Amino acid sequence: MQRSFIAKRFRAQSGGLARDSEALRRYDDVIDLSIGDTDLITDSRIIDAAFRDARAGYTHYGDPKGDPELIDAIRRAWREDYAQELSPDEVIVTASSCLGMALVMLATLDPGDEAIVFSPYFAVYREQIELAGGVCVEVPTYAEEDYAIREDRLRAAITPKTKLIVFNNPVNPSGMAYGQEVLEFLVRIAREYDLLIAADEIYTAYLYEGTFRPIRTLPGAAERTITLNSFSKNFLMTGWRVGSIIADPELIRTVNRINGALVYTAPSVSQRAAIEALALRESIRREYVTKYRDRVFYAAERIEKIPYLSLCRPRGTFYLFPDIKKTGLTSARFCAELLEKAHILVSAGHVFGQTGEGHFRIACTVDDARLREAFDRMERLSF
């Protein structure tokens, strides 16, 4: 096909994340630490519930806004976990939180509106913002400052065109997690400048210090916060493609309208599985999330012993974001050499924004033996 037929906004090479299938085919012993797809299978109780409901007839289109039973389950879990009431009009079920964030951008951004992201950031934020006609504005955070969100940098990035702040907590890719003081500061800034906060909170179970608090539960935050949740990571349900948005009813109505033009509704069977997942959430956290915590801490200890790497200790998620500046290589070149010399596949830091350069991301989503082998291979390298 002639390049001229491709929309101009897609002619540049994508800077997002995708599994490198060619690299996986090239070596038969590749250890893939690149994609955040949990290696453990969804709990059998969730699978059994989905099969039961599929056989009972939940194989048709459902309510475009989401299975009413799932919406009630989301509201009940939110009330029990965070002591905040939600109305049914404040919740919509989406076919993944990735789609959810795209829907939020389409619903809120007019062409030229600016959305602030904290770099390093989840790579697809930029494309989601730009697909909606918005402008992605990066506010840098740095490993040597423990990824602190500095007020002077944030204020300097805000202009009359700024519409919203994207806030991911805990953070993919850095593994950082922010506490009450930062949440209060962001709410204060949002109120002062009349901004929205798009809160990406899909790793809430993977918090290793303190107790997670959603930003919308702070005083005065709910009316300007859009909360995105997912069953992918907290419930090991990446392939089921189901998430949710919690927001003001008017925004939910707009999101539902846009969603109707894209997928109409999230998969019915996946939504039934999500109902069971919420009922089992405490059990799932105990049985599975601790495995990833142990892997993350193990990986951090191994990285700290490798001379050419340094690390800001993770506080959440199952990612690590080592610094490679000692090697003198770009993140793309380092990752290429890691693949060629050690047959380890990771994600280059530059795709996560300006301050991602000089780093690479590890997803601790392989079993203990393969994770150990990966670091054994890294230790044998020199740069």
Short mmCIF file of C-alpha atoms in Angstrom, two decimals:
data_model
loop_
_atom_site.label_atom_id
_atom_site.label_comp_id
_atom_site.label_asym_id
_atom_site.label_seq_id
_atom_site.Cartn_x
_atom_site.Cartn_y
_atom_site.Cartn_z
CA MET A 1 0.00 0.00 0.00
CA GLN A 2 1.23 3.49 -0.79
CA ARG A 3 2.39 5.42 2.26
CA SER A 4 0.19 8.35 1.20
CA PHE A 5 -2.90 6.32 2.10
CA ILE A 6 -1.79 6.09 5.75
CA ALA A 7 -3.06 8.91 7.97
CA LYS A 8 -0.25 11.41 8.51
CA ARG A 9 -0.36 11.09 12.28
CA PHE A 10 0.57 7.40 11.98
CA ARG A 11 3.43 7.67 9.50
CA ALA A 12 6.07 8.18 12.15
CA GLN A 13 7.41 5.01 13.75
CA SER A 14 5.56 4.08 16.91
CA GLY A 15 7.36 4.72 20.18
CA GLY A 16 5.05 2.51 22.21
CA LEU A 17 5.34 -0.93 23.72
CA ALA A 18 4.91 -4.21 21.90
CA ARG A 19 6.29 -7.71 22.36
CA ASP A 20 9.28 -8.26 20.05
CA SER A 21 8.14 -11.46 18.36
CA GLU A 22 11.10 -11.47 15.98
CA ALA A 23 13.55 -11.43 18.90
CA LEU A 24 11.70 -14.30 20.56
CA ARG A 25 12.01 -16.34 17.36
CA ARG A 26 15.70 -15.53 16.91
CA TYR A 27 16.88 -17.34 20.06
CA ASP A 28 15.36 -20.44 21.59
CA ASP A 29 16.53 -19.55 25.10
CA VAL A 30 15.31 -15.95 25.33
CA ILE A 31 14.16 -14.82 28.78
CA ASP A 32 11.38 -12.32 28.13
CA LEU A 33 11.23 -9.57 30.76
CA SER A 34 9.73 -7.01 28.42
CA ILE A 35 5.94 -7.08 28.73
CA GLY A 36 3.87 -6.72 31.89
CA ASP A 37 1.80 -9.84 31.32
CA THR A 38 1.50 -11.82 34.52
CA ASP A 39 2.89 -15.32 34.07
CA LEU A 40 0.54 -16.91 36.58
CA ILE A 41 -2.80 -18.16 35.26
CA THR A 42 -6.02 -16.52 36.43
CA ASP A 43 -7.33 -18.17 39.60
CA SER A 44 -9.32 -21.31 38.73
CA ARG A 45 -12.30 -20.12 40.78
CA ILE A 46 -12.62 -17.10 38.49
CA ILE A 47 -12.29 -19.26 35.38
CA ASP A 48 -14.89 -21.72 36.68
CA ALA A 49 -17.34 -18.89 37.40
CA ALA A 50 -16.88 -17.51 33.88
CA PHE A 51 -17.51 -20.95 32.34
CA ARG A 52 -20.61 -21.42 34.46
CA ASP A 53 -22.03 -18.05 33.44
CA ALA A 54 -21.14 -18.54 29.79
CA ARG A 55 -23.10 -21.80 29.79
CA ALA A 56 -25.93 -19.97 31.52
CA GLY A 57 -26.22 -17.63 28.55
CA TYR A 58 -23.88 -14.71 29.24
CA THR A 59 -22.56 -14.79 25.67
CA HIS A 60 -24.56 -11.89 24.23
CA TYR A 61 -24.25 -8.13 24.21
CA GLY A 62 -24.81 -6.79 27.67
CA ASP A 63 -25.63 -3.35 28.98
CA PRO A 64 -23.31 -0.93 27.08
CA LYS A 65 -22.38 0.72 30.36
CA GLY A 66 -21.48 -2.58 31.97
CA ASP A 67 -23.09 -5.60 33.60
CA PRO A 68 -25.24 -4.11 36.39
CA GLU A 69 -24.07 -6.84 38.76
CA LEU A 70 -20.43 -5.93 38.07
CA ILE A 71 -21.12 -2.24 38.57
CA ASP A 72 -22.75 -3.04 41.90
CA ALA A 73 -19.77 -5.23 42.83
CA ILE A 74 -17.34 -2.42 41.96
CA ARG A 75 -19.34 0.03 44.08
CA ARG A 76 -19.53 -2.41 47.00
CA ALA A 77 -15.78 -3.18 46.90
CA TRP A 78 -14.97 0.55 46.71
CA ARG A 79 -17.16 1.27 49.73
CA GLU A 80 -15.68 -1.59 51.73
CA ASP A 81 -12.06 -0.84 50.80
CA TYR A 82 -12.07 2.97 50.73
CA ALA A 83 -15.17 4.07 52.70
CA GLN A 84 -16.55 6.15 49.83
CA GLU A 85 -19.96 5.76 48.25
CA LEU A 86 -20.32 5.60 44.46
CA SER A 87 -23.55 5.92 42.51
CA PRO A 88 -24.21 3.61 39.53
CA ASP A 89 -24.02 6.70 37.30
CA GLU A 90 -20.38 7.23 38.32
CA VAL A 91 -19.13 3.85 37.01
CA ILE A 92 -18.63 2.42 33.54
CA VAL A 93 -17.03 -0.91 32.62
CA THR A 94 -14.46 -0.79 29.80
CA ALA A 95 -12.73 -3.39 27.65
CA SER A 96 -9.43 -2.80 29.53
CA SER A 97 -8.11 0.29 31.30
CA CYS A 98 -5.91 0.99 28.27
CA LEU A 99 -9.07 1.57 26.25
CA GLY A 100 -10.45 3.39 29.27
CA MET A 101 -7.63 5.95 29.22
CA ALA A 102 -8.10 6.48 25.47
CA LEU A 103 -11.82 7.04 26.08
CA VAL A 104 -11.03 9.58 28.79
CA MET A 105 -8.75 11.52 26.44
CA LEU A 106 -11.35 11.47 23.66
CA ALA A 107 -14.02 12.64 26.10
CA THR A 108 -12.05 15.51 27.64
CA LEU A 109 -9.52 16.89 25.15
CA ASP A 110 -10.28 19.32 22.35
CA PRO A 111 -7.61 19.75 19.63
CA GLY A 112 -4.68 21.64 21.12
CA ASP A 113 -5.59 20.97 24.76
CA GLU A 114 -2.60 19.94 26.86
CA ALA A 115 -2.35 16.91 29.14
CA ILE A 116 0.50 16.68 31.64
CA VAL A 117 2.29 13.38 32.24
CA PHE A 118 5.11 12.71 34.70
CA SER A 119 8.13 11.27 32.90
CA PRO A 120 8.99 8.41 32.92
CA TYR A 121 5.42 7.39 32.11
CA PHE A 122 3.51 4.43 30.67
CA ALA A 123 4.46 4.61 27.03
CA VAL A 124 1.02 4.68 25.45
CA TYR A 125 -0.15 7.80 27.32
CA ARG A 126 1.38 10.01 24.64
CA GLU A 127 -0.36 8.20 21.81
CA GLN A 128 -3.68 8.22 23.66
CA ILE A 129 -3.41 11.97 24.20
CA GLU A 130 -2.36 12.67 20.63
CA LEU A 131 -5.05 10.43 19.12
CA ALA A 132 -7.56 12.70 20.85
CA GLY A 133 -5.93 15.76 19.30
CA GLY A 134 -4.24 16.77 22.53
CA VAL A 135 -0.67 17.76 23.30
CA CYS A 136 1.38 15.62 25.67
CA VAL A 137 3.44 17.76 28.07
CA GLU A 138 6.13 15.98 30.08
CA VAL A 139 7.07 16.99 33.61
CA PRO A 140 10.36 15.27 34.44
CA THR A 141 11.05 13.20 37.52
CA TYR A 142 14.45 11.65 38.21
CA ALA A 143 15.72 8.49 39.86
CA GLU A 144 18.36 10.43 41.78
CA GLU A 145 15.51 12.43 43.38
CA ASP A 146 13.45 9.28 44.12
CA TYR A 147 11.15 10.35 41.27
CA ALA A 148 9.86 13.26 43.33
CA ILE A 149 7.13 15.34 41.68
CA ARG A 150 8.48 18.84 42.13
CA GLU A 151 6.05 21.72 42.47
CA ASP A 152 8.19 24.19 40.52
CA ARG A 153 8.42 21.86 37.52
CA LEU A 154 4.72 21.12 37.55
CA ARG A 155 3.71 24.77 37.80
CA ALA A 156 6.11 25.67 34.97
CA ALA A 157 4.36 23.13 32.71
CA ILE A 158 0.84 24.46 33.28
CA THR A 159 -0.50 26.85 30.65
CA PRO A 160 -3.95 28.23 29.77
CA LYS A 161 -4.29 25.19 27.45
CA THR A 162 -3.72 22.61 30.19
CA LYS A 163 -6.81 20.44 30.71
CA LEU A 164 -5.70 17.53 32.85
CA ILE A 165 -2.91 15.76 34.71
CA VAL A 166 -2.33 12.04 34.21
CA PHE A 167 -1.24 10.51 37.52
CA ASN A 168 -0.16 6.87 37.69
CA ASN A 169 0.23 5.42 41.18
CA PRO A 170 2.02 3.03 41.74
CA VAL A 171 4.06 3.87 38.68
CA ASN A 172 4.80 1.89 35.55
CA PRO A 173 7.76 1.85 34.69
CA SER A 174 9.70 3.21 37.66
CA GLY A 175 8.13 1.19 40.47
CA MET A 176 7.66 4.39 42.47
CA ALA A 177 4.60 4.87 44.70
CA TYR A 178 3.38 8.15 46.12
CA GLY A 179 1.79 8.79 49.49
CA GLN A 180 -0.68 11.18 51.07
CA GLU A 181 1.45 14.31 50.84
CA VAL A 182 1.83 14.05 47.07
CA LEU A 183 -1.86 13.26 46.60
CA GLU A 184 -2.87 16.33 48.59
CA PHE A 185 -0.45 18.49 46.63
CA LEU A 186 -1.85 17.33 43.28
CA VAL A 187 -5.43 17.93 44.37
CA ARG A 188 -4.47 21.42 45.51
CA ILE A 189 -2.82 22.17 42.14
CA ALA A 190 -5.82 20.77 40.25
CA ARG A 191 -8.21 22.96 42.21
CA GLU A 192 -6.04 26.06 41.87
CA TYR A 193 -5.76 25.75 38.09
CA ASP A 194 -9.19 24.13 37.53
CA LEU A 195 -7.74 20.90 36.10
CA LEU A 196 -8.87 17.30 35.93
CA ILE A 197 -6.78 14.40 37.26
CA ALA A 198 -6.84 11.15 35.29
CA ALA A 199 -5.74 8.68 37.97
CA ASP A 200 -4.34 5.43 36.56
CA GLU A 201 -4.56 3.13 39.58
CA ILE A 202 -4.23 -0.36 38.15
CA TYR A 203 -1.38 -1.61 40.39
CA THR A 204 -3.03 -0.91 43.73
CA ALA A 205 -2.42 -4.43 45.06
CA TYR A 206 1.32 -4.11 44.31
CA LEU A 207 2.16 -1.54 46.97
CA TYR A 208 5.06 -2.52 49.22
CA GLU A 209 5.11 0.41 51.66
CA GLY A 210 2.07 1.78 53.45
CA THR A 211 -1.59 1.49 52.47
CA PHE A 212 -2.94 2.53 49.09
CA ARG A 213 -5.38 5.43 48.99
CA PRO A 214 -7.18 6.46 45.77
CA ILE A 215 -6.74 10.14 45.03
CA ARG A 216 -10.48 10.64 44.51
CA THR A 217 -11.11 9.86 48.22
CA LEU A 218 -9.31 13.02 49.35
CA PRO A 219 -11.52 15.97 50.35
CA GLY A 220 -12.60 17.97 47.31
CA ALA A 221 -11.00 15.53 44.84
CA ALA A 222 -13.92 13.41 43.60
CA GLU A 223 -15.49 16.05 41.36
CA ARG A 224 -12.28 16.55 39.37
CA THR A 225 -10.83 13.02 39.43
CA ILE A 226 -11.27 10.33 36.78
CA THR A 227 -10.21 6.98 38.24
CA LEU A 228 -9.13 4.15 35.95
CA ASN A 229 -8.99 0.61 37.29
CA SER A 230 -8.30 -2.75 35.72
CA PHE A 231 -8.65 -6.44 36.48
CA SER A 232 -5.54 -7.23 34.42
CA LYS A 233 -2.79 -6.87 37.02
CA ASN A 234 -4.49 -6.94 40.43
CA PHE A 235 -6.40 -10.10 39.47
CA LEU A 236 -4.02 -11.69 36.93
CA MET A 237 -6.61 -11.27 34.17
CA THR A 238 -4.62 -9.58 31.40
CA GLY A 239 -6.26 -11.55 28.60
CA TRP A 240 -9.83 -11.01 29.78
CA ARG A 241 -9.72 -7.28 28.85
CA VAL A 242 -11.92 -5.69 31.45
CA GLY A 243 -11.50 -2.49 33.45
CA SER A 244 -13.55 0.40 34.80
CA ILE A 245 -13.76 4.17 35.00
CA ILE A 246 -15.11 6.07 38.01
CA ALA A 247 -15.97 9.71 37.31
CA ASP A 248 -18.63 12.40 37.28
CA PRO A 249 -21.89 11.12 35.69
CA GLU A 250 -21.73 13.62 32.82
CA LEU A 251 -18.28 12.39 31.86
CA ILE A 252 -19.42 8.76 32.19
CA ARG A 253 -22.28 9.47 29.78
CA THR A 254 -19.83 10.97 27.27
CA VAL A 255 -17.44 8.03 27.63
CA ASN A 256 -20.34 5.64 27.08
CA ARG A 257 -21.28 7.47 23.88
CA ILE A 258 -17.73 7.20 22.52
CA ASN A 259 -17.39 3.62 23.66
CA GLY A 260 -20.52 2.76 21.69
CA ALA A 261 -18.75 3.81 18.51
CA LEU A 262 -15.72 1.62 19.30
CA VAL A 263 -16.57 -1.65 21.04
CA TYR A 264 -20.10 -1.06 22.37
CA THR A 265 -19.51 -3.05 25.54
CA ALA A 266 -16.83 -4.99 27.37
CA PRO A 267 -16.90 -8.80 26.88
CA SER A 268 -19.86 -10.30 28.75
CA VAL A 269 -18.04 -13.40 29.98
CA SER A 270 -15.08 -11.32 31.16
CA GLN A 271 -17.41 -9.14 33.18
CA ARG A 272 -18.87 -12.20 34.87
CA ALA A 273 -15.34 -13.31 35.72
CA ALA A 274 -14.66 -9.86 37.17
CA ILE A 275 -17.61 -10.19 39.55
CA GLU A 276 -16.07 -13.35 40.98
CA ALA A 277 -12.64 -11.71 41.10
CA LEU A 278 -13.90 -8.88 43.29
CA ALA A 279 -15.53 -11.36 45.66
CA LEU A 280 -12.16 -13.14 46.01
CA ARG A 281 -9.93 -10.05 46.05
CA GLU A 282 -8.41 -10.55 49.51
CA SER A 283 -7.62 -14.19 48.82
CA ILE A 284 -6.07 -13.37 45.46
CA ARG A 285 -3.84 -10.69 46.94
CA ARG A 286 -2.57 -13.07 49.60
CA GLU A 287 -1.94 -15.95 47.21
CA TYR A 288 -0.46 -14.20 44.19
CA VAL A 289 0.68 -10.64 44.78
CA THR A 290 3.19 -11.73 47.42
CA LYS A 291 4.94 -13.81 44.75
CA TYR A 292 5.59 -10.71 42.67
CA ARG A 293 6.70 -8.72 45.69
CA ASP A 294 9.28 -11.37 46.50
CA ARG A 295 10.50 -11.38 42.89
CA VAL A 296 10.81 -7.59 42.81
CA PHE A 297 12.86 -7.50 46.00
CA TYR A 298 15.05 -10.35 44.79
CA ALA A 299 15.62 -8.61 41.44
CA ALA A 300 16.48 -5.34 43.19
CA GLU A 301 19.11 -7.08 45.29
CA ARG A 302 20.67 -8.68 42.21
CA ILE A 303 20.71 -5.39 40.27
CA GLU A 304 22.48 -3.60 43.12
CA LYS A 305 25.35 -6.10 42.81
CA ILE A 306 25.89 -5.52 39.07
CA PRO A 307 28.61 -2.86 38.57
CA TYR A 308 27.24 -1.28 35.41
CA LEU A 309 23.71 -0.81 36.84
CA SER A 310 22.17 1.31 39.59
CA LEU A 311 18.62 1.39 40.90
CA CYS A 312 16.07 3.47 42.76
CA ARG A 313 14.48 0.87 45.00
CA PRO A 314 10.91 0.04 43.91
CA ARG A 315 7.92 0.69 46.15
CA GLY A 316 5.23 -0.83 44.00
CA THR A 317 4.25 -2.65 40.76
CA PHE A 318 6.28 -5.61 39.46
CA TYR A 319 8.69 -3.48 37.41
CA LEU A 320 12.21 -2.26 37.97
CA PHE A 321 13.83 0.60 36.06
CA PRO A 322 17.61 0.25 36.33
CA ASP A 323 19.95 3.09 35.36
CA ILE A 324 22.53 2.22 32.66
CA LYS A 325 24.37 5.55 32.40
CA LYS A 326 27.60 3.91 33.58
CA THR A 327 27.69 1.92 30.34
CA GLY A 328 27.74 5.03 28.17
CA LEU A 329 25.13 3.44 25.87
CA THR A 330 21.72 4.63 24.85
CA SER A 331 18.85 2.61 26.22
CA ALA A 332 18.09 1.20 22.76
CA ARG A 333 21.71 0.12 22.20
CA PHE A 334 22.01 -1.38 25.68
CA CYS A 335 18.83 -3.43 25.22
CA ALA A 336 20.01 -4.61 21.81
CA GLU A 337 23.31 -5.78 23.31
CA LEU A 338 21.54 -7.43 26.23
CA LEU A 339 19.50 -9.41 23.73
CA GLU A 340 22.47 -10.27 21.50
CA LYS A 341 24.93 -11.15 24.26
CA ALA A 342 22.68 -12.61 26.97
CA HIS A 343 19.42 -13.43 25.15
CA ILE A 344 17.41 -11.29 27.58
CA LEU A 345 14.53 -9.22 26.23
CA VAL A 346 13.68 -6.01 28.12
CA SER A 347 12.09 -2.64 27.27
CA ALA A 348 14.27 0.33 26.35
CA GLY A 349 13.78 3.34 28.62
CA HIS A 350 13.40 5.98 25.92
CA VAL A 351 9.87 4.80 25.06
CA PHE A 352 8.78 5.91 28.54
CA GLY A 353 9.53 9.58 27.96
CA GLN A 354 12.45 11.97 28.11
CA THR A 355 13.72 10.90 31.53
CA GLY A 356 13.33 7.24 30.59
CA GLU A 357 16.46 7.47 28.45
CA GLY A 358 19.43 5.99 30.29
CA HIS A 359 17.24 3.26 31.81
CA PHE A 360 15.54 0.02 30.86
CA ARG A 361 12.47 -1.67 32.26
CA ILE A 362 12.35 -5.18 33.69
CA ALA A 363 9.00 -6.91 34.22
CA CYS A 364 9.34 -9.58 36.91
CA THR A 365 6.83 -11.81 35.15
CA VAL A 366 8.78 -15.05 34.82
CA ASP A 367 9.24 -17.78 37.39
CA ASP A 368 11.97 -17.65 40.02
CA ALA A 369 14.35 -19.96 38.16
CA ARG A 370 14.22 -17.93 34.94
CA LEU A 371 14.56 -14.67 36.83
CA ARG A 372 17.65 -16.05 38.59
CA GLU A 373 19.10 -17.19 35.26
CA ALA A 374 18.50 -13.75 33.74
CA PHE A 375 20.55 -12.05 36.44
CA ASP A 376 23.25 -14.71 36.26
CA ARG A 377 23.61 -13.87 32.57
CA MET A 378 23.69 -10.13 33.28
CA GLU A 379 26.40 -10.58 35.89
CA ARG A 380 28.62 -12.27 33.31
CA LEU A 381 28.50 -9.22 31.03
CA SER A 382 30.72 -6.16 31.11
CA PHE A 383 30.27 -2.77 29.48
#
